[in-house]
Short mmCIF file of C-alpha atoms in Angstrom, two decimals:
data_model
loop_
_atom_site.label_atom_id
_atom_site.label_comp_id
_atom_site.label_asym_id
_atom_site.label_seq_id
_atom_site.Cartn_x
_atom_site.Cartn_y
_atom_site.Cartn_z
CA MET Z 2 0.00 -0.04 -0.02
CA VAL Z 3 1.67 3.21 -1.18
CA LEU Z 4 0.84 6.42 0.79
CA LYS Z 5 1.18 9.49 -1.41
CA GLU Z 6 1.55 13.10 -0.31
CA THR Z 7 -1.16 14.75 -2.36
CA LEU Z 8 -4.05 16.99 -1.35
CA PRO Z 9 -7.58 15.45 -1.56
CA PRO Z 10 -9.86 17.08 -4.16
CA ALA Z 11 -12.34 19.74 -2.93
CA LYS Z 12 -15.35 17.39 -2.92
CA GLN Z 13 -13.38 14.79 -0.90
CA LYS Z 14 -12.30 17.38 1.57
CA SER Z 15 -15.87 18.44 2.13
CA LEU Z 16 -16.94 14.85 2.67
CA ILE Z 17 -14.04 14.12 4.97
CA LEU Z 18 -14.94 17.09 7.21
CA PHE Z 19 -18.60 16.19 7.17
CA LEU Z 20 -17.75 12.66 8.27
CA ALA Z 21 -15.27 14.01 10.83
CA GLY Z 22 -18.04 16.11 12.41
CA LEU Z 23 -20.32 13.11 12.54
CA CYS Z 24 -17.60 10.94 14.06
CA LEU Z 25 -16.73 13.53 16.75
CA ILE Z 26 -20.37 13.62 17.97
CA LEU Z 27 -20.85 9.86 17.98
CA LEU Z 28 -17.45 9.37 19.64
CA GLN Z 29 -18.25 11.97 22.26
CA PHE Z 30 -21.63 10.34 23.01
CA PHE Z 31 -20.92 6.59 23.13
CA MET Z 32 -17.20 6.53 24.07
CA ILE Z 33 -17.26 9.26 26.71
CA ARG Z 34 -20.30 7.55 28.14
CA GLU Z 35 -18.40 4.28 28.03
CA VAL Z 36 -15.31 5.67 29.75
CA THR Z 37 -17.50 7.33 32.44
CA ALA Z 38 -19.28 4.04 33.10
CA LEU Z 39 -16.00 2.18 33.29
CA LEU Z 40 -14.89 4.55 36.02
CA THR Z 41 -18.30 4.38 37.81
CA GLY Z 42 -18.93 7.99 36.73
CA THR Z 43 -19.34 10.85 39.15
CA GLU Z 44 -19.45 14.53 38.50
CA LEU Z 45 -15.65 14.76 38.75
CA VAL Z 46 -15.07 11.84 36.41
CA ILE Z 47 -17.45 13.29 33.78
CA PHE Z 48 -15.65 16.62 34.10
CA LEU Z 49 -12.17 15.11 33.74
CA VAL Z 50 -13.17 12.97 30.80
CA ALA Z 51 -14.69 15.92 28.99
CA ILE Z 52 -11.65 18.05 29.72
CA ALA Z 53 -9.31 15.35 28.39
CA TYR Z 54 -11.48 14.89 25.28
CA PHE Z 55 -11.47 18.55 24.34
CA SER Z 56 -7.84 18.94 25.29
CA GLY Z 57 -6.99 16.20 22.84
CA TYR Z 58 -8.95 18.05 20.21
CA SER Z 59 -6.87 21.13 20.92
CA VAL Z 60 -3.59 19.04 20.60
CA GLY Z 61 -4.73 18.07 17.13
CA TYR Z 62 -4.94 21.73 16.14
CA ILE Z 63 -1.44 22.40 17.50
CA LEU Z 64 0.02 19.49 15.49
CA SER Z 65 -1.86 20.16 12.27
CA ASP Z 66 0.80 22.34 10.67
CA LYS Z 67 3.73 20.28 11.98
CA LEU Z 68 2.88 17.08 10.25
CA SER Z 69 3.30 16.38 6.53
CA LEU Z 70 0.43 14.94 4.56
CA LEU Z 71 2.31 11.65 4.42
CA ALA Z 72 2.63 11.65 8.25
CA ILE Z 73 -1.12 12.43 8.55
CA ARG Z 74 -1.95 9.55 6.21
CA ARG Z 75 0.14 7.17 8.38
CA PHE Z 76 -1.48 8.52 11.51
CA THR Z 77 -4.90 8.01 9.88
CA LEU Z 78 -4.12 4.34 9.34
CA LEU Z 79 -2.76 3.90 12.86
CA PHE Z 80 -5.72 5.71 14.36
CA TRP Z 81 -8.22 3.53 12.46
CA ILE Z 82 -6.54 0.32 13.55
CA SER Z 83 -6.61 1.35 17.19
CA HIS Z 84 -10.19 2.44 17.08
CA LEU Z 85 -11.38 -0.88 15.62
CA SER Z 86 -10.87 -2.33 19.10
CA LEU Z 87 -13.24 0.13 20.73
CA PRO Z 88 -15.08 -0.09 23.05
CA PHE Z 89 -14.06 -3.72 23.79
CA SER Z 90 -10.37 -3.20 24.52
CA LEU Z 91 -10.98 -0.59 27.29
CA ARG Z 92 -13.32 -2.99 29.13
CA TYR Z 93 -10.78 -5.79 29.00
CA TRP Z 94 -7.94 -3.50 30.06
CA MET Z 95 -9.94 -2.00 32.93
CA GLY Z 96 -11.11 -5.32 34.13
CA SER Z 97 -7.57 -6.76 34.21
CA VAL Z 98 -5.70 -3.77 35.65
CA ALA Z 99 -8.00 -1.72 37.94
CA THR Z 100 -8.06 -4.14 40.87
CA ASP Z 101 -4.30 -4.16 41.39
CA LEU Z 102 -3.44 -0.70 39.97
CA PRO Z 103 -6.50 1.47 40.47
CA SER Z 104 -4.78 4.83 40.27
CA VAL Z 105 -2.83 3.83 37.13
CA ALA Z 106 -6.00 2.56 35.51
CA PHE Z 107 -7.80 5.81 36.33
CA VAL Z 108 -5.11 8.13 34.93
CA PHE Z 109 -4.50 6.09 31.82
CA ILE Z 110 -8.14 5.62 30.85
CA ILE Z 111 -8.97 9.29 31.30
CA PHE Z 112 -6.03 11.03 29.78
CA PHE Z 113 -4.36 8.70 27.34
CA THR Z 114 -7.59 7.24 25.99
CA ALA Z 115 -9.47 10.58 25.90
CA PHE Z 116 -6.59 12.27 24.05
CA ALA Z 117 -6.35 9.38 21.59
CA LEU Z 118 -10.06 9.54 20.92
CA SER Z 119 -10.34 13.05 19.60
CA SER Z 120 -6.96 14.47 18.49
CA PHE Z 121 -6.95 12.96 15.01
CA TYR Z 122 -10.09 14.74 13.80
CA SER Z 123 -8.85 18.27 14.65
CA LEU Z 124 -5.84 17.76 12.35
CA LEU Z 125 -8.01 17.89 9.29
CA LEU Z 126 -9.77 21.31 9.27
CA PRO Z 127 -6.74 23.57 9.80
CA ARG Z 128 -4.64 21.43 7.50
CA PHE Z 129 -7.15 21.71 4.61
CA ILE Z 130 -7.26 25.47 5.14
CA ASP Z 131 -3.48 25.96 5.23
CA MET Z 132 -2.92 23.85 2.04
CA SER Z 133 -5.64 25.55 -0.08
CA SER Z 134 -3.82 26.97 -3.09
CA ASP Z 135 -6.46 29.45 -4.25
CA GLY Z 136 -7.82 30.53 -0.82
CA ALA Z 137 -11.21 29.09 -1.60
CA ASP Z 138 -11.27 26.92 1.50
CA SER Z 139 -12.07 29.43 4.23
CA LEU Z 140 -12.47 28.65 7.91
CA ALA Z 141 -16.17 29.56 7.71
CA SER Z 142 -17.06 27.32 4.67
CA LEU Z 143 -15.10 24.28 5.92
CA TYR Z 144 -16.12 24.58 9.54
CA SER Z 145 -19.76 24.86 8.48
CA ILE Z 146 -19.36 21.54 6.61
CA GLU Z 147 -17.90 19.87 9.78
CA LEU Z 148 -20.67 21.47 11.84
CA MET Z 149 -23.32 19.93 9.47
CA GLY Z 150 -21.77 16.53 10.12
CA ALA Z 151 -21.93 17.12 13.85
CA ILE Z 152 -25.67 18.07 13.55
CA PHE Z 153 -26.31 14.91 11.63
CA GLY Z 154 -24.50 12.98 14.38
CA LEU Z 155 -26.82 14.55 16.99
CA ILE Z 156 -29.80 13.38 14.98
CA VAL Z 157 -28.45 9.88 14.93
CA VAL Z 158 -27.84 9.98 18.62
CA PHE Z 159 -31.35 11.08 19.61
CA LEU Z 160 -33.15 8.96 17.05
CA PHE Z 161 -31.25 5.77 17.59
CA GLY Z 162 -29.72 6.24 21.07
CA SER Z 163 -31.45 3.05 22.41
CA ILE Z 164 -30.02 0.77 19.71
CA THR Z 165 -26.74 -0.23 21.34
CA TRP Z 166 -24.87 -1.48 18.36
CA LEU Z 167 -25.92 1.18 15.79
CA GLN Z 168 -23.83 4.13 16.94
CA PRO Z 169 -20.48 2.29 17.12
CA VAL Z 170 -21.19 0.61 13.77
CA ILE Z 171 -22.09 3.95 12.08
CA TYR Z 172 -18.96 5.46 13.67
CA GLN Z 173 -16.73 2.68 12.20
CA ILE Z 174 -18.40 3.06 8.77
CA ALA Z 175 -17.78 6.85 8.80
CA LEU Z 176 -14.22 6.44 10.03
CA ALA Z 177 -13.49 3.83 7.38
CA ALA Z 178 -14.82 6.21 4.75
CA ILE Z 179 -12.43 8.89 6.04
CA VAL Z 180 -9.56 6.42 5.80
CA ILE Z 181 -10.42 5.51 2.27
CA LEU Z 182 -10.74 9.18 1.21
CA ILE Z 183 -7.43 10.17 2.82
CA ILE Z 184 -5.30 7.20 1.87
CA GLY Z 185 -6.95 6.30 -1.47
CA GLY Z 186 -6.48 3.27 -3.64
CA ASN Z 187 -8.48 0.12 -4.29
CA LYS Z 188 -6.55 -2.00 -1.79
CA ILE Z 189 -7.70 0.14 1.19
CA LYS Z 190 -11.29 0.00 -0.13
CA ILE Z 191 -11.22 -3.85 -0.17
CA VAL Z 192 -9.56 -4.02 3.26
CA ALA Z 193 -11.93 -1.46 4.80
CA GLY Z 194 -15.00 -3.20 3.36
CA PHE Z 195 -13.87 -6.58 4.72
CA VAL Z 196 -13.05 -5.14 8.15
CA LEU Z 197 -16.43 -3.40 8.39
CA VAL Z 198 -18.35 -6.54 7.54
CA MET Z 199 -16.39 -8.44 10.22
CA TYR Z 200 -16.85 -5.67 12.75
CA GLY Z 201 -20.64 -5.59 12.13
CA PHE Z 202 -21.11 -9.32 12.37
CA SER Z 203 -19.02 -9.69 15.50
CA PHE Z 204 -20.05 -6.49 17.33
CA THR Z 205 -22.78 -7.96 19.54
CA THR Z 206 -20.62 -10.91 20.60
CA LEU Z 207 -17.60 -8.76 21.38
CA ASP Z 208 -19.78 -6.18 23.10
CA PHE Z 209 -21.46 -8.61 25.48
CA LYS Z 210 -18.35 -10.67 26.14
CA SER Z 211 -16.13 -7.63 26.94
CA LEU Z 212 -18.86 -6.14 29.16
CA ALA Z 213 -19.21 -9.49 30.95
CA TYR Z 214 -15.46 -9.63 31.52
CA HIS Z 215 -15.50 -6.15 32.96
CA TYR Z 216 -18.35 -6.88 35.35
CA THR Z 217 -16.83 -10.14 36.39
CA HIS Z 218 -13.39 -8.77 37.16
CA PHE Z 219 -13.99 -5.14 38.09
CA HIS Z 220 -17.38 -5.48 39.85
CA GLY Z 221 -16.86 -8.96 41.16
CA ILE Z 222 -19.91 -10.64 39.65
CA PRO Z 223 -19.02 -14.29 39.11
CA GLY Z 224 -19.82 -15.85 35.72
CA CYS Z 225 -21.45 -12.59 34.59
CA LYS Z 226 -23.90 -12.65 31.70
CA ILE Z 227 -25.15 -9.40 30.01
CA LEU Z 228 -28.93 -9.38 29.61
CA TYR Z 229 -29.46 -5.75 28.51
CA SER Z 230 -27.13 -2.87 27.60
CA VAL Z 231 -28.34 0.52 26.32
CA ASN Z 232 -26.65 3.84 25.81
CA SER Z 233 -29.65 6.12 26.30
CA PRO Z 234 -29.44 9.92 25.89
CA TYR Z 235 -29.21 10.11 29.69
CA GLN Z 236 -27.05 7.23 30.94
CA LYS Z 237 -25.55 3.84 30.23
CA ILE Z 238 -27.81 1.12 31.48
CA ASP Z 239 -26.64 -2.48 31.96
CA ILE Z 240 -28.64 -5.36 33.39
CA VAL Z 241 -26.44 -8.26 34.28
CA GLU Z 242 -26.89 -11.75 35.71
CA SER Z 243 -24.43 -13.70 37.87
CA ALA Z 244 -23.72 -17.40 37.53
CA PHE Z 245 -26.11 -17.91 40.49
CA GLY Z 246 -29.07 -16.19 38.74
CA GLU Z 247 -28.83 -12.96 40.65
CA ARG Z 248 -29.69 -9.93 38.50
CA TYR Z 249 -28.38 -6.37 38.86
CA ILE Z 250 -29.08 -3.00 37.35
CA TYR Z 251 -26.09 -0.69 36.84
CA LEU Z 252 -26.56 2.96 35.78
CA ASP Z 253 -23.28 4.58 34.45
CA GLY Z 254 -21.33 1.80 36.16
CA LYS Z 255 -22.99 2.21 39.54
CA LYS Z 256 -25.05 -0.59 41.04
CA ASN Z 257 -28.66 0.53 41.53
CA TYR Z 258 -30.42 -2.75 42.12
CA GLY Z 259 -29.49 -6.35 42.93
CA SER Z 260 -27.68 -6.74 46.21
CA THR Z 261 -29.60 -7.92 49.33
CA GLY Z 262 -29.65 -4.34 50.68
CA LEU Z 263 -30.85 -2.89 47.34
CA LYS Z 264 -33.64 -5.51 47.04
CA LEU Z 265 -34.85 -4.58 50.53
CA PHE Z 266 -34.50 -0.92 49.46
CA ASN Z 267 -37.87 -1.00 47.70
CA VAL Z 268 -39.58 -2.77 50.57
CA PHE Z 269 -38.80 0.05 52.98
CA LEU Z 270 -38.92 2.92 50.43
CA SER Z 271 -42.26 1.90 48.90
CA GLN Z 272 -44.10 -0.93 50.71
CA THR Z 273 -43.68 0.48 54.23
CA PRO Z 274 -45.23 3.88 53.58
CA ALA Z 275 -47.88 2.40 51.19
CA ASN Z 276 -49.07 0.02 53.89
CA LEU Z 277 -49.17 2.89 56.45
CA VAL Z 278 -50.89 5.46 54.24
CA LYS Z 279 -53.09 3.28 52.08
CA PRO Z 280 -52.97 5.90 49.28
CA LYS Z 281 -55.73 6.40 46.77
CA ASN Z 282 -53.41 8.20 44.34
CA ALA Z 283 -49.69 7.48 44.44
CA LEU Z 284 -46.67 8.78 42.53
CA ALA Z 285 -43.32 7.05 42.10
CA LEU Z 286 -40.55 9.34 40.81
CA GLY Z 287 -38.00 7.04 39.24
CA ALA Z 288 -38.79 3.65 37.74
CA GLY Z 289 -35.84 1.52 38.74
CA SER Z 290 -36.74 -2.15 38.88
CA LEU Z 291 -40.48 -1.14 38.70
CA GLU Z 292 -41.10 -2.87 42.05
CA ALA Z 293 -43.18 0.17 43.06
CA ILE Z 294 -45.94 -1.56 40.96
CA LYS Z 295 -45.93 -4.56 43.31
CA TYR Z 296 -45.38 -2.70 46.57
CA VAL Z 297 -47.49 0.41 45.98
CA GLY Z 298 -49.82 -0.71 43.21
CA SER Z 299 -51.14 -3.55 45.31
CA VAL Z 300 -52.26 -1.04 47.92
CA ALA Z 301 -53.10 2.17 46.01
CA ASP Z 302 -56.07 2.82 43.81
CA ARG Z 303 -53.88 4.45 41.19
CA LEU Z 304 -50.13 4.62 40.71
CA ARG Z 305 -48.24 6.91 38.33
CA ILE Z 306 -44.57 6.22 37.65
CA VAL Z 307 -42.41 9.00 36.17
CA ASP Z 308 -38.99 8.52 34.84
CA ILE Z 309 -36.96 10.67 32.41
CA ASP Z 310 -35.36 7.61 30.75
CA GLY Z 311 -37.69 5.17 29.05
CA ALA Z 312 -34.85 2.66 28.60
CA VAL Z 313 -34.77 1.89 32.35
CA PRO Z 314 -38.42 0.71 32.72
CA GLU Z 315 -38.16 -1.06 29.34
CA GLY Z 316 -35.23 -3.10 30.67
CA SER Z 317 -37.09 -3.80 33.94
CA LYS Z 318 -40.10 -5.09 32.12
CA LEU Z 319 -37.94 -7.44 30.10
CA HIS Z 320 -35.77 -8.79 32.95
CA PHE Z 321 -37.49 -8.19 36.33
CA LYS Z 322 -41.02 -9.30 35.49
CA TYR Z 323 -40.64 -12.10 38.04
CA THR Z 324 -40.20 -9.58 40.83
CA ASN Z 325 -42.08 -6.43 39.84
CA LYS Z 326 -45.23 -8.32 38.65
CA PHE Z 327 -45.96 -5.39 36.29
CA ASP Z 328 -48.38 -7.46 34.18
CA GLU Z 329 -50.52 -8.46 37.16
CA TYR Z 330 -51.77 -4.90 37.84
CA ASP Z 331 -53.74 -2.57 35.60
CA ASN Z 332 -53.92 0.47 37.95
CA TRP Z 333 -50.58 1.96 37.01
CA VAL Z 334 -49.35 4.22 34.18
CA LEU Z 335 -45.87 5.12 33.12
CA THR Z 336 -44.96 8.71 32.14
CA ILE Z 337 -41.64 9.47 30.49
CA ASP Z 338 -40.78 12.96 31.72
CA ASP Z 339 -38.38 14.88 33.93
CA ALA Z 340 -39.57 14.75 37.54
CA LYS Z 341 -39.28 18.53 38.01
CA SER Z 342 -41.15 19.21 34.74
CA PHE Z 343 -43.90 16.74 35.73
CA LEU Z 344 -44.43 18.24 39.17
CA ASN Z 345 -44.61 21.78 37.69
CA GLU Z 346 -47.16 20.83 35.11
CA THR Z 347 -49.47 18.32 36.78
CA ASP Z 348 -52.63 19.28 38.69
CA GLU Z 349 -52.87 15.96 40.44
CA LEU Z 350 -52.54 15.62 44.25
CA PHE Z 351 -50.98 12.48 45.69
CA ASP Z 352 -51.35 10.74 49.02
CA LEU Z 353 -47.88 9.13 48.64
CA VAL Z 354 -44.80 10.23 46.62
CA THR Z 355 -41.84 7.79 46.60
CA VAL Z 356 -38.56 9.13 45.21
CA ASP Z 357 -36.45 6.33 43.84
CA ILE Z 358 -33.46 8.21 42.43
CA PRO Z 359 -29.63 7.63 42.74
CA ALA Z 360 -27.52 9.27 45.39
CA PRO Z 361 -26.46 12.92 44.76
CA LEU Z 362 -23.23 12.02 42.99
CA GLN Z 363 -23.97 14.37 40.11
CA ILE Z 364 -25.64 17.75 39.79
CA GLN Z 365 -28.60 16.26 37.91
CA THR Z 366 -29.44 13.82 40.73
CA GLY Z 367 -28.35 16.35 43.37
CA LEU Z 368 -31.11 18.74 42.23
CA LEU Z 369 -33.63 16.02 43.06
CA HIS Z 370 -32.34 16.05 46.62
CA SER Z 371 -32.67 19.83 46.96
CA VAL Z 372 -34.81 22.11 49.07
CA GLU Z 373 -36.61 23.41 45.96
CA PHE Z 374 -37.38 19.98 44.65
CA TYR Z 375 -39.00 18.92 47.96
CA GLU Z 376 -40.99 22.14 47.92
CA MET Z 377 -42.32 21.14 44.51
CA VAL Z 378 -43.27 17.73 45.89
CA LYS Z 379 -44.94 19.35 48.88
CA GLU Z 380 -47.18 21.33 46.56
CA ARG Z 381 -48.49 18.11 44.98
CA LEU Z 382 -49.27 16.28 48.27
CA ALA Z 383 -52.86 15.85 49.22
CA PRO Z 384 -53.88 16.68 52.86
CA GLY Z 385 -52.11 14.02 54.98
CA GLY Z 386 -49.96 13.06 52.09
CA VAL Z 387 -46.29 11.99 52.58
CA ILE Z 388 -43.03 11.73 50.67
CA SER Z 389 -40.81 8.68 51.11
CA ILE Z 390 -37.14 8.83 50.14
CA SER Z 391 -33.85 7.06 50.80
CA LEU Z 392 -31.10 9.05 52.50
CA SER Z 393 -28.43 7.27 50.39
CA GLY Z 394 -26.68 5.87 53.44
CA THR Z 395 -27.05 5.33 57.18
CA PHE Z 396 -28.17 8.41 59.07
CA LYS Z 397 -25.55 9.23 61.62
CA ARG Z 398 -23.23 12.11 62.47
CA THR Z 399 -20.23 10.73 60.54
CA ASN Z 400 -22.19 10.28 57.26
CA LYS Z 401 -22.42 13.45 55.19
CA THR Z 402 -24.80 12.40 52.39
CA PRO Z 403 -27.70 11.27 54.70
CA ARG Z 404 -27.27 14.42 56.70
CA THR Z 405 -27.36 16.61 53.57
CA VAL Z 406 -30.54 14.94 52.20
CA ALA Z 407 -32.17 15.10 55.65
CA ALA Z 408 -31.22 18.83 55.95
CA ALA Z 409 -33.33 19.64 52.91
CA LEU Z 410 -36.31 17.52 54.10
CA THR Z 411 -36.38 19.06 57.62
CA ARG Z 412 -36.27 22.55 56.10
CA VAL Z 413 -39.35 21.86 53.96
CA PHE Z 414 -41.68 19.61 55.97
CA ASP Z 415 -43.27 20.07 59.33
CA GLU Z 416 -43.02 16.43 60.38
CA VAL Z 417 -40.16 14.03 59.46
CA LEU Z 418 -39.46 10.51 60.63
CA ILE Z 419 -36.09 8.98 59.71
CA PHE Z 420 -35.84 5.19 60.22
CA THR Z 421 -33.03 2.75 59.79
CA PRO Z 422 -34.05 -0.95 59.38
CA ASP Z 423 -31.04 -3.08 60.39
CA VAL Z 424 -31.44 -5.43 57.46
CA ALA Z 425 -31.41 -2.59 54.82
CA HIS Z 426 -28.10 -1.04 55.92
CA ARG Z 427 -29.40 2.43 55.01
CA SER Z 428 -31.86 4.99 56.27
CA PHE Z 429 -35.15 6.22 54.88
CA ALA Z 430 -37.22 9.28 55.58
CA ILE Z 431 -41.00 9.80 55.47
CA ALA Z 432 -42.08 13.40 55.66
CA GLY Z 433 -45.18 15.58 55.41
CA ASP Z 434 -47.03 18.37 57.11
CA LYS Z 435 -49.07 15.96 59.18
CA LEU Z 436 -48.06 12.28 59.18
CA PRO Z 437 -51.08 9.94 59.23
CA PHE Z 438 -49.27 7.41 61.45
CA THR Z 439 -47.20 7.32 64.60
CA ARG Z 440 -43.54 6.46 65.29
CA GLU Z 441 -44.75 3.19 66.81
CA ASP Z 442 -46.75 2.35 63.68
CA LEU Z 443 -43.66 2.81 61.53
CA ILE Z 444 -41.51 0.55 63.72
CA SER Z 445 -44.21 -2.14 63.79
CA GLU Z 446 -44.61 -2.12 60.00
CA ALA Z 447 -40.85 -2.17 59.36
CA VAL Z 448 -40.50 -5.15 61.73
CA ARG Z 449 -43.42 -6.90 60.00
CA LEU Z 450 -41.62 -6.51 56.73
CA GLY Z 451 -38.43 -8.15 57.90
CA ALA Z 452 -36.43 -5.75 60.11
CA GLU Z 453 -35.25 -7.08 63.46
CA GLU Z 454 -34.29 -3.72 64.88
CA VAL Z 455 -35.40 -0.23 63.75
CA SER Z 456 -33.99 3.03 64.95
CA VAL Z 457 -36.26 6.11 64.42
CA PHE Z 458 -35.52 9.87 64.72
CA ASP Z 459 -38.16 12.57 64.68
CA LYS Z 460 -37.52 15.99 63.19
CA THR Z 461 -36.04 17.53 66.36
CA GLN Z 462 -33.66 14.61 66.85
CA ALA Z 463 -32.77 14.62 63.17
CA ILE Z 464 -31.89 18.32 63.16
CA ASN Z 465 -29.60 17.70 66.21
CA ILE Z 466 -27.77 15.04 64.15
CA ILE Z 467 -27.66 17.12 61.00
CA GLY Z 468 -25.93 19.88 62.87
CA THR Z 469 -24.40 22.52 60.55
CA MET Z 470 -24.55 20.36 57.40
CA PRO Z 471 -26.19 22.61 54.79
CA PRO Z 472 -28.78 21.24 52.35
CA ILE Z 473 -28.52 21.13 48.57
CA THR Z 474 -30.28 24.13 46.97
CA TYR Z 475 -30.54 25.45 43.41
CA ASN Z 476 -28.02 28.12 44.50
CA ASP Z 477 -25.59 25.73 46.05
CA VAL Z 478 -24.97 22.38 44.31
CA SER Z 479 -21.40 22.02 45.45
CA TYR Z 480 -22.10 18.91 47.54
CA PRO Z 481 -22.32 16.52 44.51
CA LEU Z 482 -18.85 17.62 43.38
CA LYS Z 483 -17.41 17.26 46.88
CA ARG Z 484 -18.83 13.77 47.22
CA SER Z 485 -17.56 12.99 43.73
CA ILE Z 486 -14.05 13.97 44.76
CA ARG Z 487 -14.24 11.75 47.87
CA ARG Z 488 -15.61 8.81 45.88
CA VAL Z 489 -12.79 9.05 43.27
CA ARG Z 490 -10.12 9.40 45.97
CA LYS Z 491 -11.56 6.42 47.91
CA SER Z 492 -11.94 4.23 44.83
CA TYR Z 493 -8.70 4.85 43.00
CA PHE Z 494 -6.15 6.72 45.09
CA SER Z 495 -6.53 5.58 48.67
CA SER Z 496 -6.64 2.22 50.51
CA LYS Z 497 -8.81 3.76 53.22
CA GLY Z 498 -12.44 4.71 52.73
CA SER Z 499 -13.92 7.99 53.75
CA SER Z 500 -17.37 8.49 55.25
CA ASP Z 501 -20.10 9.53 52.96
#
């Protein structure tokens, strides 16, 4: 294969830049999401990955006038070969290295990988401008072509985001086309065509096997089998099964359902308040495993479940039917919407609102633990209605996250009961302006549902434990970043954990 140092014709340059824009958006979406999930993404991880990605793009601009066209062609070939292993190679590498060398794994996968992902594409635009002999190729005209490709990429992302294999395959097709246009020749066309066919046929197998390896070795799930994997516009969703038949839900690499404690989570978050309140109209914010259908729908007259991401309930319908019993009840409805938007727009009043959302590791979820959000929920509570929420940990003076969540609750609601069932290994709060049950009723119900011991704090006692810990507000969302820093330090750079 001979690599010549000649300038591509004008039409080819335009097509190359259009495809480069498309590739950059697809790469940013599915690979940055992939890297974030591999590192059990927090706000800090997302920020660092994004910084590395765009820094790599800047490096390409710097190198664009220092490399000959022949060097760029060679780099194109090397870049293509390395990207054919994505995203599978990162999962194998992370699974094999992170346990013994967590800090090395973290630094490598963020900086080296992110730089390698984007730097190539930024070589092209300034190079084409600099080598234009007649000045016809202006920054505005060529950049607009690249931008059109990026817009097309966004359309692909939002129209086909739930089809796991489609975005990587489209990416590889577009990248192979760039390689053919830059290198030229019939041999590269034949090789690229053969490689693309092999990549397409083997993608699903490689995708699931590499994911299974990662979950087995990094997350410690023996004999892991991948049942469901989707890159939605909001998060990466994986449903996995162990060799013993246990099933787990992971959102952006963080376990959200499956362990003993997380299975009991729904019992105390949903079933306990439902049995105490006997709601006519109930609302579940967050779909999760859809167990609210069984635990609340069996008691309430009506249940509405609201989740921003339709891929989560879809996966739960497919793989948790045996536990959520969604097909045995006809008194529930699913609404795909942002929780804040739904609360602002609905006129309904609810006797019970359960909030099944992840811990405040990111600003997006942190806002759903804020004073303003609880005020929105309060506006939608019927007289005697209550909100039930997990405190994302055990409520005690040394744990910052439960105190932060409780600080917002105690600021908004007149009555708050925080209870910790020993078997759940985490605390829950039920709040309202007038709770329709007593402290003793709560303890009795928690014990009936499996707890052996239950500690309970009322609002006055909770405020004493919260101390000076401030709540999350729309004006102060610094806590998710602080917790993110602690989590990264604990997971990758320290042998000692820190209290959360």
